[in-house]
PDB file of C-alpha atoms in Angstrom:
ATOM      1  CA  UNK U   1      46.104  -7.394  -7.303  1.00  0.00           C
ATOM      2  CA  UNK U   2      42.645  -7.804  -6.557  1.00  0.00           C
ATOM      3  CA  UNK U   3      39.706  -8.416  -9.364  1.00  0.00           C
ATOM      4  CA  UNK U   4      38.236  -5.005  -9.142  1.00  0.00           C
ATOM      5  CA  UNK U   5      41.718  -3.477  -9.123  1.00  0.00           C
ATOM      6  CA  UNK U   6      42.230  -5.476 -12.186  1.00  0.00           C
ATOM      7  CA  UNK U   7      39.288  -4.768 -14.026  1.00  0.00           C
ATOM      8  CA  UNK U   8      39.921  -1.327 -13.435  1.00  0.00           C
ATOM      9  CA  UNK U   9      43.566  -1.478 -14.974  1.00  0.00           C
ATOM     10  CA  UNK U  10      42.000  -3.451 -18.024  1.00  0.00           C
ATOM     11  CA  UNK U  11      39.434  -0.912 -18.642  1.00  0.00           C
ATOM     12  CA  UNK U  12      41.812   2.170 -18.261  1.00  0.00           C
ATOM     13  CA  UNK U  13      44.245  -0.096 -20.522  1.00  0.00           C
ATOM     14  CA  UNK U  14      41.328  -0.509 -23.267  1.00  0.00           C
ATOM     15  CA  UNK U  15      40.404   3.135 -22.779  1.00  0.00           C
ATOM     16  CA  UNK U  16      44.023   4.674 -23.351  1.00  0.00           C
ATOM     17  CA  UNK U  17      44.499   2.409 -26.501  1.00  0.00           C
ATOM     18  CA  UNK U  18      41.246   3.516 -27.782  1.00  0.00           C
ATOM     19  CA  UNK U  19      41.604   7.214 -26.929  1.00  0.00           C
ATOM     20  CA  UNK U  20      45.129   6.897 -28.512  1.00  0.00           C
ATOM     21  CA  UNK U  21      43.058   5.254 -32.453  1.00  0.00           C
ATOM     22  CA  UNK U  22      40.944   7.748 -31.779  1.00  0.00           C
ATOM     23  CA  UNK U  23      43.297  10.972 -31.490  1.00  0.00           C
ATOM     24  CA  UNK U  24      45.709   8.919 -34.656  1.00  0.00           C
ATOM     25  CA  UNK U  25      42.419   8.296 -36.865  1.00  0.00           C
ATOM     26  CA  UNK U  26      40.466  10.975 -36.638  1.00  0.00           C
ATOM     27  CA  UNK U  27      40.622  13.563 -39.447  1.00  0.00           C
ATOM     28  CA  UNK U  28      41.808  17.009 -39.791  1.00  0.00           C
ATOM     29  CA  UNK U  29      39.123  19.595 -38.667  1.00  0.00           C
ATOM     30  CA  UNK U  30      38.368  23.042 -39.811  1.00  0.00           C
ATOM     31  CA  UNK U  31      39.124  25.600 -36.978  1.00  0.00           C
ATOM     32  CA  UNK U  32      35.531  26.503 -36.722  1.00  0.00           C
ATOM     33  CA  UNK U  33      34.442  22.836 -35.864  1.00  0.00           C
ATOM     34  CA  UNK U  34      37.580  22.215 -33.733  1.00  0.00           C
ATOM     35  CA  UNK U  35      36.157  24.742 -31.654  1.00  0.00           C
ATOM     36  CA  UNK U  36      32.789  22.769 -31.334  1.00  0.00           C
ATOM     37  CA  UNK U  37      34.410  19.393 -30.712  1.00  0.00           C
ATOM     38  CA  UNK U  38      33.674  19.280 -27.043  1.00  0.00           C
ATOM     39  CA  UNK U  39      31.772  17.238 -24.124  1.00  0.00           C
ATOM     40  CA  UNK U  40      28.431  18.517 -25.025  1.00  0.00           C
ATOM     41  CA  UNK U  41      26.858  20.473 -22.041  1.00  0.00           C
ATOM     42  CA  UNK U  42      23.794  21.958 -23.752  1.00  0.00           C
ATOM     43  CA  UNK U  43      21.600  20.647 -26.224  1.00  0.00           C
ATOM     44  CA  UNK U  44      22.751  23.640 -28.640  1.00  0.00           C
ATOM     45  CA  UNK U  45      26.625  21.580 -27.826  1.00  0.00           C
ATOM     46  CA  UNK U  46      25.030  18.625 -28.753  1.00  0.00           C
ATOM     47  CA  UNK U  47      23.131  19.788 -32.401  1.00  0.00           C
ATOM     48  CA  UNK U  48      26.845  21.422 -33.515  1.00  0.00           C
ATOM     49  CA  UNK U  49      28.667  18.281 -32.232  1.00  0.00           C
ATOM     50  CA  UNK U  50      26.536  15.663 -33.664  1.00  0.00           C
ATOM     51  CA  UNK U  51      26.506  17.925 -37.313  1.00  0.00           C
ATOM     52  CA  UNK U  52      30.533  17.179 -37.712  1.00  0.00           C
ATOM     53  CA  UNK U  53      30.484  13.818 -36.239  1.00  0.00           C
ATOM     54  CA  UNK U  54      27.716  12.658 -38.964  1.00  0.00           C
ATOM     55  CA  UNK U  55      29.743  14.523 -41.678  1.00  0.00           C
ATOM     56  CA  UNK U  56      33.024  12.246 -41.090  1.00  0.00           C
ATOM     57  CA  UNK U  57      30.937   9.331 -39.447  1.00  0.00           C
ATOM     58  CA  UNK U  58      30.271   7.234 -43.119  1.00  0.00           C
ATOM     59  CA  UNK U  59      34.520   7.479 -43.872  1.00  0.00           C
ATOM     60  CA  UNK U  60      35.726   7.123 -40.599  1.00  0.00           C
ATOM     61  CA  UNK U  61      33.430   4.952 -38.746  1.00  0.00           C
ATOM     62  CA  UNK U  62      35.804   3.711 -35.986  1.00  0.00           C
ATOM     63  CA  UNK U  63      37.268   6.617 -34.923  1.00  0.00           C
ATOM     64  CA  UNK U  64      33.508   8.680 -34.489  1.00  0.00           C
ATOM     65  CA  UNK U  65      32.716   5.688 -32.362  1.00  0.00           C
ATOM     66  CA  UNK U  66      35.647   5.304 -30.044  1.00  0.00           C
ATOM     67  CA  UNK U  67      35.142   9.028 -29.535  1.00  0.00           C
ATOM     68  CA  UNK U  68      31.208   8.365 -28.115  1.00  0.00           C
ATOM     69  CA  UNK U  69      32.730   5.147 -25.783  1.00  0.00           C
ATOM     70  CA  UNK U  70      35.933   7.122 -24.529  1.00  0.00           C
ATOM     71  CA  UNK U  71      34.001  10.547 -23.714  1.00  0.00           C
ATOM     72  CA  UNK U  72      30.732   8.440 -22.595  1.00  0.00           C
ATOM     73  CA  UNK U  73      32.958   6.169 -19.971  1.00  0.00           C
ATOM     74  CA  UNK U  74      35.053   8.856 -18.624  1.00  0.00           C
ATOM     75  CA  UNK U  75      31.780  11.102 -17.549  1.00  0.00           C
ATOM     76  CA  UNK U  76      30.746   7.610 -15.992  1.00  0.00           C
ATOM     77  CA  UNK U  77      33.743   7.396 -14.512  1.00  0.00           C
ATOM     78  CA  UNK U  78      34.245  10.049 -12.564  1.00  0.00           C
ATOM     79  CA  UNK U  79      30.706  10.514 -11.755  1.00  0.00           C
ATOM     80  CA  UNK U  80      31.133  14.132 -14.072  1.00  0.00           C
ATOM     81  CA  UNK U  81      27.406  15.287 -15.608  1.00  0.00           C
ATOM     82  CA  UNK U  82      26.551  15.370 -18.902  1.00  0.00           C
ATOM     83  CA  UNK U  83      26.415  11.680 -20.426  1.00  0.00           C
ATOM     84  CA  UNK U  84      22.524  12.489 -21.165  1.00  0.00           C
ATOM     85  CA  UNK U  85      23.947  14.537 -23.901  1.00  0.00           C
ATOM     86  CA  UNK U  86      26.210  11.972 -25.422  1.00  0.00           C
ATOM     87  CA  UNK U  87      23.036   9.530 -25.186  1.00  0.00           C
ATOM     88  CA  UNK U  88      21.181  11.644 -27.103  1.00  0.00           C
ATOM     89  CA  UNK U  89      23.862  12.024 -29.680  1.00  0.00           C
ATOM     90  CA  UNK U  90      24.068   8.569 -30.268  1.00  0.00           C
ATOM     91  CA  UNK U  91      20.181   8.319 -31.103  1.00  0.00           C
ATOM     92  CA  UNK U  92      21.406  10.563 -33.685  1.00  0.00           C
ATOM     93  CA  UNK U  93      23.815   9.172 -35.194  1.00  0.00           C
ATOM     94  CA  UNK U  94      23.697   5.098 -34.847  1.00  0.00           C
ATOM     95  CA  UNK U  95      20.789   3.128 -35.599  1.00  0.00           C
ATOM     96  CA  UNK U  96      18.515   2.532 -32.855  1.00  0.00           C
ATOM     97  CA  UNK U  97      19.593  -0.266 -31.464  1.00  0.00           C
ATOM     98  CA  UNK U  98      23.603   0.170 -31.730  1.00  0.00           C
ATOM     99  CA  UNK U  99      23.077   3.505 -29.844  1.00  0.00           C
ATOM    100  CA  UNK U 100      20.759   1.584 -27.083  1.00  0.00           C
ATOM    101  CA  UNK U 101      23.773  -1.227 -26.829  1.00  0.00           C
ATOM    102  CA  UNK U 102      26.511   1.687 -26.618  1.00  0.00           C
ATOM    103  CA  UNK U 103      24.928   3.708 -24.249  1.00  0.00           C
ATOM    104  CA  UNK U 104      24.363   0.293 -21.935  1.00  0.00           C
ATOM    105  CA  UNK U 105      27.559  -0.923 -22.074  1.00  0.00           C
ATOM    106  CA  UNK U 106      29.340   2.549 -21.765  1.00  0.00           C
ATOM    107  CA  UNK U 107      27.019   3.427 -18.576  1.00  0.00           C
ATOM    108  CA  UNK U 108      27.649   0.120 -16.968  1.00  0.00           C
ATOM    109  CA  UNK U 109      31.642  -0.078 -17.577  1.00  0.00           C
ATOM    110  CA  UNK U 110      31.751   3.820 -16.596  1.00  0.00           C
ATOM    111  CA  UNK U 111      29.911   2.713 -13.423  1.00  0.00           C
ATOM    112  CA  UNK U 112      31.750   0.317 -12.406  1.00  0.00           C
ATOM    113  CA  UNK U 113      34.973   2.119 -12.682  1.00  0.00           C
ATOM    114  CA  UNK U 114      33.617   4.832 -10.617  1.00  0.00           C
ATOM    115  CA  UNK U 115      32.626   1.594  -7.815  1.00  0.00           C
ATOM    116  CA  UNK U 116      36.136   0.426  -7.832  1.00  0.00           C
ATOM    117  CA  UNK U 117      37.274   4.274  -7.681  1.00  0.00           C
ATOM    118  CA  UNK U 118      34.916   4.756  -5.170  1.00  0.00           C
ATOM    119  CA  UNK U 119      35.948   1.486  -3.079  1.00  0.00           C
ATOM    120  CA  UNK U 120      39.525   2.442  -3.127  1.00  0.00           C
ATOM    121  CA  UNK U 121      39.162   5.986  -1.261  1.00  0.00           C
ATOM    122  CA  UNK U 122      37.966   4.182   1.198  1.00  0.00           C
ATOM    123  CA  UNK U 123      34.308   4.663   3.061  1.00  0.00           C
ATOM    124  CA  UNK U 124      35.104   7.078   5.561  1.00  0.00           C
ATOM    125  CA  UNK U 125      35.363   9.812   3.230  1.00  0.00           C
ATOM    126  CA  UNK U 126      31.979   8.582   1.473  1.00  0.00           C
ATOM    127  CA  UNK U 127      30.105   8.336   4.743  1.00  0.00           C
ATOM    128  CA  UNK U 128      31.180  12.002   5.372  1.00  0.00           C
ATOM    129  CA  UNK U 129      29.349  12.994   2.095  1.00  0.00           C
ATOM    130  CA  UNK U 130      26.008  11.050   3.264  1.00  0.00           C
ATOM    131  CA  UNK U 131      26.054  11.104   7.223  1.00  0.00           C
ATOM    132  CA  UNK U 132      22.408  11.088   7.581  1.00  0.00           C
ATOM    133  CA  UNK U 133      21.258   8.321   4.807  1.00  0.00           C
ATOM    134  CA  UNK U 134      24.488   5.723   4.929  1.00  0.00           C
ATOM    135  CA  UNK U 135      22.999   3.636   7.541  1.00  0.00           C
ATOM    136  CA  UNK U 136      19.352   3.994   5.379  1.00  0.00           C
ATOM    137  CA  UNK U 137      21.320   2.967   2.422  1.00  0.00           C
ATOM    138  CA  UNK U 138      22.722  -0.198   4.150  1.00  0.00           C
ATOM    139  CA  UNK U 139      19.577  -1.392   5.638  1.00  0.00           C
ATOM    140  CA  UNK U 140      18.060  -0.620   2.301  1.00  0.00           C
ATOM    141  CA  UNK U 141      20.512  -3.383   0.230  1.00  0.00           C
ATOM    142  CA  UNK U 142      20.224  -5.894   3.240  1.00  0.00           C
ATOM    143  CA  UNK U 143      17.026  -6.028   2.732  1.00  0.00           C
ATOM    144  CA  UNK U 144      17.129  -6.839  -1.006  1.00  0.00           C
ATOM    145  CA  UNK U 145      20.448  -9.373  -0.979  1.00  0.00           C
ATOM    146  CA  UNK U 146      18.958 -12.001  -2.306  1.00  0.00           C
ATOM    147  CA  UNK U 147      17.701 -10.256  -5.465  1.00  0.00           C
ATOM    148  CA  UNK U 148      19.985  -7.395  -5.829  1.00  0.00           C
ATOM    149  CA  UNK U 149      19.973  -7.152  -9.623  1.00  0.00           C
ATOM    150  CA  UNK U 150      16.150  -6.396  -9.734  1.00  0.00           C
ATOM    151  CA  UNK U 151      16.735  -4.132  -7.030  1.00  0.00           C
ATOM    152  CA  UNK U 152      19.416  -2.402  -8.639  1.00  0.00           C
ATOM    153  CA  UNK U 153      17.839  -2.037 -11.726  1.00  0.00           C
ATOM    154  CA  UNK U 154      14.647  -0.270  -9.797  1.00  0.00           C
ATOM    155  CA  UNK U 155      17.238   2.321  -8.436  1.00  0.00           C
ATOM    156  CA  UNK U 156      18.632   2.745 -12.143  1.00  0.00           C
ATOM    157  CA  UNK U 157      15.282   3.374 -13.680  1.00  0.00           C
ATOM    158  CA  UNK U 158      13.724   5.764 -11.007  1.00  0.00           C
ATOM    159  CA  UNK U 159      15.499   8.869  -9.732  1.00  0.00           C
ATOM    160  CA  UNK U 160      14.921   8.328  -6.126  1.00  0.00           C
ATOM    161  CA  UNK U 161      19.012   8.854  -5.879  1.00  0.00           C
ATOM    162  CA  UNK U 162      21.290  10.458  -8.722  1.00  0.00           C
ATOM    163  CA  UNK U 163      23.198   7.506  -9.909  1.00  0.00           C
ATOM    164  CA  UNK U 164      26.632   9.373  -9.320  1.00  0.00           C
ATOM    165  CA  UNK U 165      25.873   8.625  -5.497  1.00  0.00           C
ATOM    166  CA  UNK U 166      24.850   4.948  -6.078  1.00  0.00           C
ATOM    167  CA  UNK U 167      28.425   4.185  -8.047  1.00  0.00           C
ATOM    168  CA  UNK U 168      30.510   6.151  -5.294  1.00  0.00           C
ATOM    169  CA  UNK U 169      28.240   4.239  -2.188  1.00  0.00           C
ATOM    170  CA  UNK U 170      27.738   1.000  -3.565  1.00  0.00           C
ATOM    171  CA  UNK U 171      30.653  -0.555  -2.419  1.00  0.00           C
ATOM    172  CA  UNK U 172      30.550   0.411   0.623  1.00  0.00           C
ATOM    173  CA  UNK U 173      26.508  -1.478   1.411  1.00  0.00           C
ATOM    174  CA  UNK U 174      27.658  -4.741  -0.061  1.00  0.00           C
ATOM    175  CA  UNK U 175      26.301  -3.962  -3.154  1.00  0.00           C
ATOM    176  CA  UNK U 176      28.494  -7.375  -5.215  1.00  0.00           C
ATOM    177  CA  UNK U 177      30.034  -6.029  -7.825  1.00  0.00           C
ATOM    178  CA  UNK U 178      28.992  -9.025 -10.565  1.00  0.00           C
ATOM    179  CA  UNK U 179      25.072  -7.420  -9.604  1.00  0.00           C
ATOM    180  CA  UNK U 180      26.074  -4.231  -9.773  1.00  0.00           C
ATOM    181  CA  UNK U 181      27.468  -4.425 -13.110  1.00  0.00           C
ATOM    182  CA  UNK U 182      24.052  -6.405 -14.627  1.00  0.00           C
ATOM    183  CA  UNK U 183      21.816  -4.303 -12.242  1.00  0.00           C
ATOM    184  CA  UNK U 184      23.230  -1.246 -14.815  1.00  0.00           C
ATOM    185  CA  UNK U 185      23.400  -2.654 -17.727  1.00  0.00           C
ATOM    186  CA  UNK U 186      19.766  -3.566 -18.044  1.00  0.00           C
ATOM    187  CA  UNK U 187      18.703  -0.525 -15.372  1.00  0.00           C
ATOM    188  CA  UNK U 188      19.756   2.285 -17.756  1.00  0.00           C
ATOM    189  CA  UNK U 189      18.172   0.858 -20.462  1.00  0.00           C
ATOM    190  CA  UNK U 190      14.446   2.530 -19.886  1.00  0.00           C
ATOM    191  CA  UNK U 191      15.565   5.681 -19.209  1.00  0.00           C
ATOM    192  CA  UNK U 192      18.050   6.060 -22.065  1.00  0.00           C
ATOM    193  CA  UNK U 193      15.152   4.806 -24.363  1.00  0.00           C
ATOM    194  CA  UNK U 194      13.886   8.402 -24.331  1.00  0.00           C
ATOM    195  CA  UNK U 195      16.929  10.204 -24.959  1.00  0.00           C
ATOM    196  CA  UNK U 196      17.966   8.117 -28.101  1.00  0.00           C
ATOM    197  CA  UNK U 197      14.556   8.455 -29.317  1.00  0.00           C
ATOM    198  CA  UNK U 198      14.765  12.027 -28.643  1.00  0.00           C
ATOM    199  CA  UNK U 199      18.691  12.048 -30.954  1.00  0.00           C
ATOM    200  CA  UNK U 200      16.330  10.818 -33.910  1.00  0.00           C
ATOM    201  CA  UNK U 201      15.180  14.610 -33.791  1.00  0.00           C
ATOM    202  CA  UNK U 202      17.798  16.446 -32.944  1.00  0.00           C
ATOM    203  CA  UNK U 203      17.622  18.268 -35.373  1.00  0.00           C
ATOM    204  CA  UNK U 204      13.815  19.802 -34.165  1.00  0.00           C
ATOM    205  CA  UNK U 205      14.543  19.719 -30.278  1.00  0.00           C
ATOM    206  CA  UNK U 206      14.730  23.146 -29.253  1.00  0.00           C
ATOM    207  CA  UNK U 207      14.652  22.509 -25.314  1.00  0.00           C
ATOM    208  CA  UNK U 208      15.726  19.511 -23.936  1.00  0.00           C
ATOM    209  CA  UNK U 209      12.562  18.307 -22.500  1.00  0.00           C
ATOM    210  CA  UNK U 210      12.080  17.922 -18.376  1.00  0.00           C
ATOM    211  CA  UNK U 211      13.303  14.130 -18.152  1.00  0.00           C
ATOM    212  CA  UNK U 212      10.914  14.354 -14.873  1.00  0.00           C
ATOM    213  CA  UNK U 213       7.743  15.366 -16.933  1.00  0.00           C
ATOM    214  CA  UNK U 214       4.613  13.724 -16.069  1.00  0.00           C
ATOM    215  CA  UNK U 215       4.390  11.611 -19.304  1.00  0.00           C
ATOM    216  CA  UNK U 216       8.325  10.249 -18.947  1.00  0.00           C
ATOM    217  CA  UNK U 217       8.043   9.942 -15.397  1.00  0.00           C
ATOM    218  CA  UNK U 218       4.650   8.061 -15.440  1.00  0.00           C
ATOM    219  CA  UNK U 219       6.829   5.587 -18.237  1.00  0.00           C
ATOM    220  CA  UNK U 220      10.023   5.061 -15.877  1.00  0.00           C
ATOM    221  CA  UNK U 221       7.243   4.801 -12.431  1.00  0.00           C
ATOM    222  CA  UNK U 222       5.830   1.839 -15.000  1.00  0.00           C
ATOM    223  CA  UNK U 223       9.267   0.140 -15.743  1.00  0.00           C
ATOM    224  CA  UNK U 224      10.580   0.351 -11.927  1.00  0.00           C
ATOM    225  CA  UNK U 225       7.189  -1.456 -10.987  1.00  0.00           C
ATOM    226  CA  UNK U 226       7.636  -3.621 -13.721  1.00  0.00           C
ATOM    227  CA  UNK U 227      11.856  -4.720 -12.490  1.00  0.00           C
ATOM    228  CA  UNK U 228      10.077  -5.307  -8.918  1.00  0.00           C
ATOM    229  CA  UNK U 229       7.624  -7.874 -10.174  1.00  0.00           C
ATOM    230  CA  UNK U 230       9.992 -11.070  -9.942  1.00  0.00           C
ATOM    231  CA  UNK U 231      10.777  -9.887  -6.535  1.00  0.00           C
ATOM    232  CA  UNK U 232       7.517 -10.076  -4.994  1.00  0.00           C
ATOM    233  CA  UNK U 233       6.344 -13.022  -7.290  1.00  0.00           C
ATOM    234  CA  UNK U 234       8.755 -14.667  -5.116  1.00  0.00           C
ATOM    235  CA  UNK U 235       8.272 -13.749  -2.349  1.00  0.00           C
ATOM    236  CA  UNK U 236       4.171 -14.402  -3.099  1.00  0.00           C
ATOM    237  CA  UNK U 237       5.100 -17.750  -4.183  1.00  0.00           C
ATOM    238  CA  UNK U 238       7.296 -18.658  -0.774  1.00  0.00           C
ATOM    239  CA  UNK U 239       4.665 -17.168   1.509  1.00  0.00           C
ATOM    240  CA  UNK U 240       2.281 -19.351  -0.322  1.00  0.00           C
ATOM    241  CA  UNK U 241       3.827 -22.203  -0.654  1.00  0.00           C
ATOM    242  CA  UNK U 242       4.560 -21.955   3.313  1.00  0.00           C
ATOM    243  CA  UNK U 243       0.970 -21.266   4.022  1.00  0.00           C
ATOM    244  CA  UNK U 244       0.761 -24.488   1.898  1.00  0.00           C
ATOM    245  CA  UNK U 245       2.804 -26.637   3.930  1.00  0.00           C
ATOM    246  CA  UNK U 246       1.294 -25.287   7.208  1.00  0.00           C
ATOM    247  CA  UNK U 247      -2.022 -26.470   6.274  1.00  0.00           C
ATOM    248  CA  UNK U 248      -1.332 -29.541   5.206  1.00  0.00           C
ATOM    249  CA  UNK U 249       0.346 -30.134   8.561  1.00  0.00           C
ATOM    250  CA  UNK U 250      -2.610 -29.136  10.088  1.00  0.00           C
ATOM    251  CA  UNK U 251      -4.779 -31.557   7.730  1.00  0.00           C
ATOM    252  CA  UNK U 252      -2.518 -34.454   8.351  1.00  0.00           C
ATOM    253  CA  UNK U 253      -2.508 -33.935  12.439  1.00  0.00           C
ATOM    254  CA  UNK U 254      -6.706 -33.680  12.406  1.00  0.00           C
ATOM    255  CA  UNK U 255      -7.227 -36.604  10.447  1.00  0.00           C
ATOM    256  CA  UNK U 256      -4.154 -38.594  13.112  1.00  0.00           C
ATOM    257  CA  UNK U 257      -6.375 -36.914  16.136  1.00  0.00           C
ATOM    258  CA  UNK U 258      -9.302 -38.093  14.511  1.00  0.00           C
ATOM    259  CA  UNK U 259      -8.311 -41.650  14.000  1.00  0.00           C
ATOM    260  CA  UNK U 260      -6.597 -42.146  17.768  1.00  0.00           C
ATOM    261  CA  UNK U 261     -10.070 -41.041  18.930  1.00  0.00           C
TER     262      UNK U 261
END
């Protein structure tokens, strides 16, 4: 068995067991919130959802969590939409920082099930989704091999591609798995700042707010720049430490000329 095909049996192993305390620990529901128990597609889904979660969260602590990390990795893992929804009801109902940690680690194990999903259906039927922009793609990650975390975590924080595509093409533009995994962790970070902050009111949000809105996107257009800066302060400091080297060969030669003549 081979290492992704392993991590993806430990995962689903760890999922299953947790789905299973989860489904034995959770208490008995009225009908009318049984009914509202749901993956949350609207924020409206989200306010009714996060109300009965917060009411049983204090007593049963455990099982309100393992519902957030089995719902949150299975949307990651089958590239389905709606995990925004589930970020923002973690802002509002874990402290800042616990939901910022849950939300990482959910996004980047969901991920990378959906890469070794992805990498077992093999790339034909991938590169039939994307004819035109495979090639682009692998050109793209050649280009950055040598510091694919920081690249991945640029394609995580801007929304150049929807990151359903990146998990399901990854594998197949020798994207290594190990930077793959980081890239995610720390890419989804920025972004998901802004929906957890946005759970601490979820009460008052009456729209979800445009996550493309001049203000947010100005903040994630700083961060991406931001992930790109050890990139190119190495590359500025190879270039000028070859420059460097070239002049001082240059130096030493004219003072050698200078003393044959």
């Amino acid at each position: 068995m081979s290492r992704r095909a392993l991590f993806l049996f430990f995962i689903l192993l760890i999922s299953s067991t947790l789905a299973v305390y989860v489904f034995t620990h959770f208490p008995p529901l009225e009908a009318e919130e049984r009914r509202a128990v749901k993956l949350p597609r609207s924020l409206e889904d989200a306010k009714f959802l996060g109300l009965i979660l917060r009411k049983y969260k204090e007593k049963h602590y455990g099982a309100v969590l393992g519902a957030i990390v089995v719902a949150y990795v299975f949307l990651q893992s089958f590239a389905i939409p709606g995990s925004v929804f589930l970020s923002i009801l973690s802002g509002y109902l874990f402290p800042f920082w616990t939901a910022l940690a849950l939300v990482c680690l959910c996004s980047a194990v969901g991920a990378s099930n959906c890469y070794v999903l992805s990498s077992m259906l093999g790339k034909s039927l991938i590169v039939r989704l994307w004819p035109g922009r495979f090639d682009e793609w692998s050109k793209k990650v050649a280009e950055n091999a040598e510091h694919m975390v920081f690249y991945m975590i640029f394609l995580r924080i801007t929304p150049i591609f929807p990151n359903w595509s990146i998990n399901l093409a990854a594998p197949f533009v020798d994207v290594p798995f190990r930077a793959f995994f980081l890239g995610t962790f720390l890419g989804v970070a920025p972004p998901s700042l802004l929906f957890i902050q946005a759970g601490k009111s979820l009460n008052d949000l009456v729209t979800l707010d445009n996550p493309l809105a001049p203000k947010r996107l100005a903040i994630l257009l700083l961060l991406s720049l931001l992930s790109l800066l050890p990139v190119y302060a190495r590359d500025w400091t190879e270039n000028g430490m070859a420059n460097f080297k070239r002049w001082k060969e240059r130096l030493v030669s004219y003072f050698v000329l200078s003393e044959s003549n």
